[in-house]
Amino acid sequence: MPPRNQQHGQSSNRVKKKKKKKFAADPQDVVGLYAGEDRGEKPLNIHKDVACFYSPVFKAAFNSQFIEGEEQKCRLEDTNPRTVRLLIHGSPSPCNF
């Protein structure tokens, strides 16, 4: 019996390529994440497409009629700023796609 990948006429050299997500390059599509309860801090910004691609929570929040969707800002009160920075810097840049 031929190897599984050679049944049905497929070549063993054939490799499936993973389809990459295409992110919009519009700089206006940046959302602000606020960490902790401090109301005076600056937002930690991330591209909306990246945030929504990697988090179903952000996708629901930023694409809704709720305050997060209207203002494109989200407060993460139970999270410290360092954790949010790690989330942002650990996410791929839209320019890499």
PDB file of C-alpha atoms in Angstrom:
ATOM      1  CA  MET A   1       0.000   0.000   0.000  1.00  0.00           C
ATOM      2  CA  PRO A   2       1.465   3.433  -0.923  1.00  0.00           C
ATOM      3  CA  PRO A   3       2.139   5.968   1.831  1.00  0.00           C
ATOM      4  CA  ARG A   4      -0.936   7.914   2.860  1.00  0.00           C
ATOM      5  CA  ASN A   5       0.205  11.165   1.249  1.00  0.00           C
ATOM      6  CA  GLN A   6       0.786   9.409  -2.104  1.00  0.00           C
ATOM      7  CA  GLN A   7      -2.681   7.892  -2.336  1.00  0.00           C
ATOM      8  CA  HIS A   8      -4.968   9.836  -4.662  1.00  0.00           C
ATOM      9  CA  GLY A   9      -2.021  11.157  -6.723  1.00  0.00           C
ATOM     10  CA  GLN A  10      -0.581  13.564  -4.147  1.00  0.00           C
ATOM     11  CA  SER A  11       3.145  14.145  -4.130  1.00  0.00           C
ATOM     12  CA  SER A  12       5.084  13.621  -0.908  1.00  0.00           C
ATOM     13  CA  ASN A  13       6.839  16.961  -1.584  1.00  0.00           C
ATOM     14  CA  ARG A  14       3.592  18.865  -1.326  1.00  0.00           C
ATOM     15  CA  VAL A  15       3.280  20.893   1.874  1.00  0.00           C
ATOM     16  CA  LYS A  16       0.218  22.859   2.858  1.00  0.00           C
ATOM     17  CA  LYS A  17       0.942  26.484   3.558  1.00  0.00           C
ATOM     18  CA  LYS A  18      -0.787  28.064   6.513  1.00  0.00           C
ATOM     19  CA  LYS A  19      -2.958  30.942   5.391  1.00  0.00           C
ATOM     20  CA  LYS A  20      -1.855  34.157   7.056  1.00  0.00           C
ATOM     21  CA  LYS A  21      -4.310  36.705   8.389  1.00  0.00           C
ATOM     22  CA  LYS A  22      -4.170  39.967   6.458  1.00  0.00           C
ATOM     23  CA  PHE A  23      -4.345  42.974   8.748  1.00  0.00           C
ATOM     24  CA  ALA A  24      -5.403  46.395   7.573  1.00  0.00           C
ATOM     25  CA  ALA A  25      -2.602  48.943   7.590  1.00  0.00           C
ATOM     26  CA  ASP A  26      -4.806  51.899   8.554  1.00  0.00           C
ATOM     27  CA  PRO A  27      -3.219  53.646  11.560  1.00  0.00           C
ATOM     28  CA  GLN A  28      -6.666  54.953  12.538  1.00  0.00           C
ATOM     29  CA  ASP A  29      -7.642  51.422  13.593  1.00  0.00           C
ATOM     30  CA  VAL A  30      -5.763  51.586  16.894  1.00  0.00           C
ATOM     31  CA  VAL A  31      -7.552  50.786  20.141  1.00  0.00           C
ATOM     32  CA  GLY A  32      -6.521  51.742  23.662  1.00  0.00           C
ATOM     33  CA  LEU A  33      -6.155  49.301  26.518  1.00  0.00           C
ATOM     34  CA  TYR A  34      -6.114  50.712  30.037  1.00  0.00           C
ATOM     35  CA  ALA A  35      -4.669  48.543  32.786  1.00  0.00           C
ATOM     36  CA  GLY A  36      -5.607  48.745  36.451  1.00  0.00           C
ATOM     37  CA  GLU A  37      -7.907  51.204  38.148  1.00  0.00           C
ATOM     38  CA  ASP A  38      -5.807  54.368  37.680  1.00  0.00           C
ATOM     39  CA  ARG A  39      -7.938  56.736  35.591  1.00  0.00           C
ATOM     40  CA  GLY A  40      -5.076  59.111  34.766  1.00  0.00           C
ATOM     41  CA  GLU A  41      -2.723  56.788  32.898  1.00  0.00           C
ATOM     42  CA  LYS A  42      -2.101  56.773  29.162  1.00  0.00           C
ATOM     43  CA  PRO A  43      -3.610  53.974  27.073  1.00  0.00           C
ATOM     44  CA  LEU A  44      -1.507  51.093  25.841  1.00  0.00           C
ATOM     45  CA  ASN A  45      -2.281  51.082  22.123  1.00  0.00           C
ATOM     46  CA  ILE A  46      -2.617  48.084  19.837  1.00  0.00           C
ATOM     47  CA  HIS A  47      -3.943  47.724  16.309  1.00  0.00           C
ATOM     48  CA  LYS A  48      -7.622  46.756  16.452  1.00  0.00           C
ATOM     49  CA  ASP A  49      -7.263  43.919  13.920  1.00  0.00           C
ATOM     50  CA  VAL A  50      -4.460  42.331  15.958  1.00  0.00           C
ATOM     51  CA  ALA A  51      -6.368  42.616  19.248  1.00  0.00           C
ATOM     52  CA  CYS A  52      -9.545  41.188  17.704  1.00  0.00           C
ATOM     53  CA  PHE A  53      -7.724  38.372  15.893  1.00  0.00           C
ATOM     54  CA  TYR A  54      -6.053  37.079  19.045  1.00  0.00           C
ATOM     55  CA  SER A  55      -8.861  37.752  21.537  1.00  0.00           C
ATOM     56  CA  PRO A  56     -12.535  36.910  21.093  1.00  0.00           C
ATOM     57  CA  VAL A  57     -13.195  39.149  24.109  1.00  0.00           C
ATOM     58  CA  PHE A  58     -11.662  42.190  22.390  1.00  0.00           C
ATOM     59  CA  LYS A  59     -13.412  41.264  19.141  1.00  0.00           C
ATOM     60  CA  ALA A  60     -16.785  41.295  20.877  1.00  0.00           C
ATOM     61  CA  ALA A  61     -16.020  44.465  22.837  1.00  0.00           C
ATOM     62  CA  PHE A  62     -14.595  46.613  20.027  1.00  0.00           C
ATOM     63  CA  ASN A  63     -17.217  45.571  17.458  1.00  0.00           C
ATOM     64  CA  SER A  64     -20.222  46.211  19.690  1.00  0.00           C
ATOM     65  CA  GLN A  65     -22.599  49.033  20.493  1.00  0.00           C
ATOM     66  CA  PHE A  66     -21.292  49.083  24.063  1.00  0.00           C
ATOM     67  CA  ILE A  67     -19.005  51.844  25.358  1.00  0.00           C
ATOM     68  CA  GLU A  68     -15.860  49.895  24.316  1.00  0.00           C
ATOM     69  CA  GLY A  69     -17.125  49.657  20.758  1.00  0.00           C
ATOM     70  CA  GLU A  70     -18.096  53.314  20.607  1.00  0.00           C
ATOM     71  CA  GLU A  71     -14.899  54.696  22.179  1.00  0.00           C
ATOM     72  CA  GLN A  72     -12.490  51.961  20.979  1.00  0.00           C
ATOM     73  CA  LYS A  73     -11.058  51.783  24.514  1.00  0.00           C
ATOM     74  CA  CYS A  74     -11.125  48.951  27.030  1.00  0.00           C
ATOM     75  CA  ARG A  75     -10.287  49.051  30.743  1.00  0.00           C
ATOM     76  CA  LEU A  76      -8.743  45.903  32.200  1.00  0.00           C
ATOM     77  CA  GLU A  77      -9.154  46.683  35.906  1.00  0.00           C
ATOM     78  CA  ASP A  78      -7.866  43.333  37.183  1.00  0.00           C
ATOM     79  CA  THR A  79      -4.689  43.502  35.096  1.00  0.00           C
ATOM     80  CA  ASN A  80      -1.509  45.461  35.680  1.00  0.00           C
ATOM     81  CA  PRO A  81       0.143  47.583  32.948  1.00  0.00           C
ATOM     82  CA  ARG A  82       3.138  45.242  32.655  1.00  0.00           C
ATOM     83  CA  THR A  83       0.877  42.316  31.718  1.00  0.00           C
ATOM     84  CA  VAL A  84      -0.904  44.368  29.054  1.00  0.00           C
ATOM     85  CA  ARG A  85       2.459  45.504  27.624  1.00  0.00           C
ATOM     86  CA  LEU A  86       3.536  41.854  27.392  1.00  0.00           C
ATOM     87  CA  LEU A  87       0.291  41.055  25.575  1.00  0.00           C
ATOM     88  CA  ILE A  88       0.822  43.895  23.105  1.00  0.00           C
ATOM     89  CA  HIS A  89       4.511  43.302  22.455  1.00  0.00           C
ATOM     90  CA  GLY A  90       3.983  39.552  22.192  1.00  0.00           C
ATOM     91  CA  SER A  91       1.413  40.018  19.421  1.00  0.00           C
ATOM     92  CA  PRO A  92       2.710  40.103  15.853  1.00  0.00           C
ATOM     93  CA  SER A  93       2.833  43.469  14.158  1.00  0.00           C
ATOM     94  CA  PRO A  94       0.358  44.032  11.305  1.00  0.00           C
ATOM     95  CA  CYS A  95       3.391  44.841   9.157  1.00  0.00           C
ATOM     96  CA  ASN A  96       4.571  41.226   9.459  1.00  0.00           C
ATOM     97  CA  PHE A  97       1.546  39.863   7.622  1.00  0.00           C
TER      98      PHE A  97
END
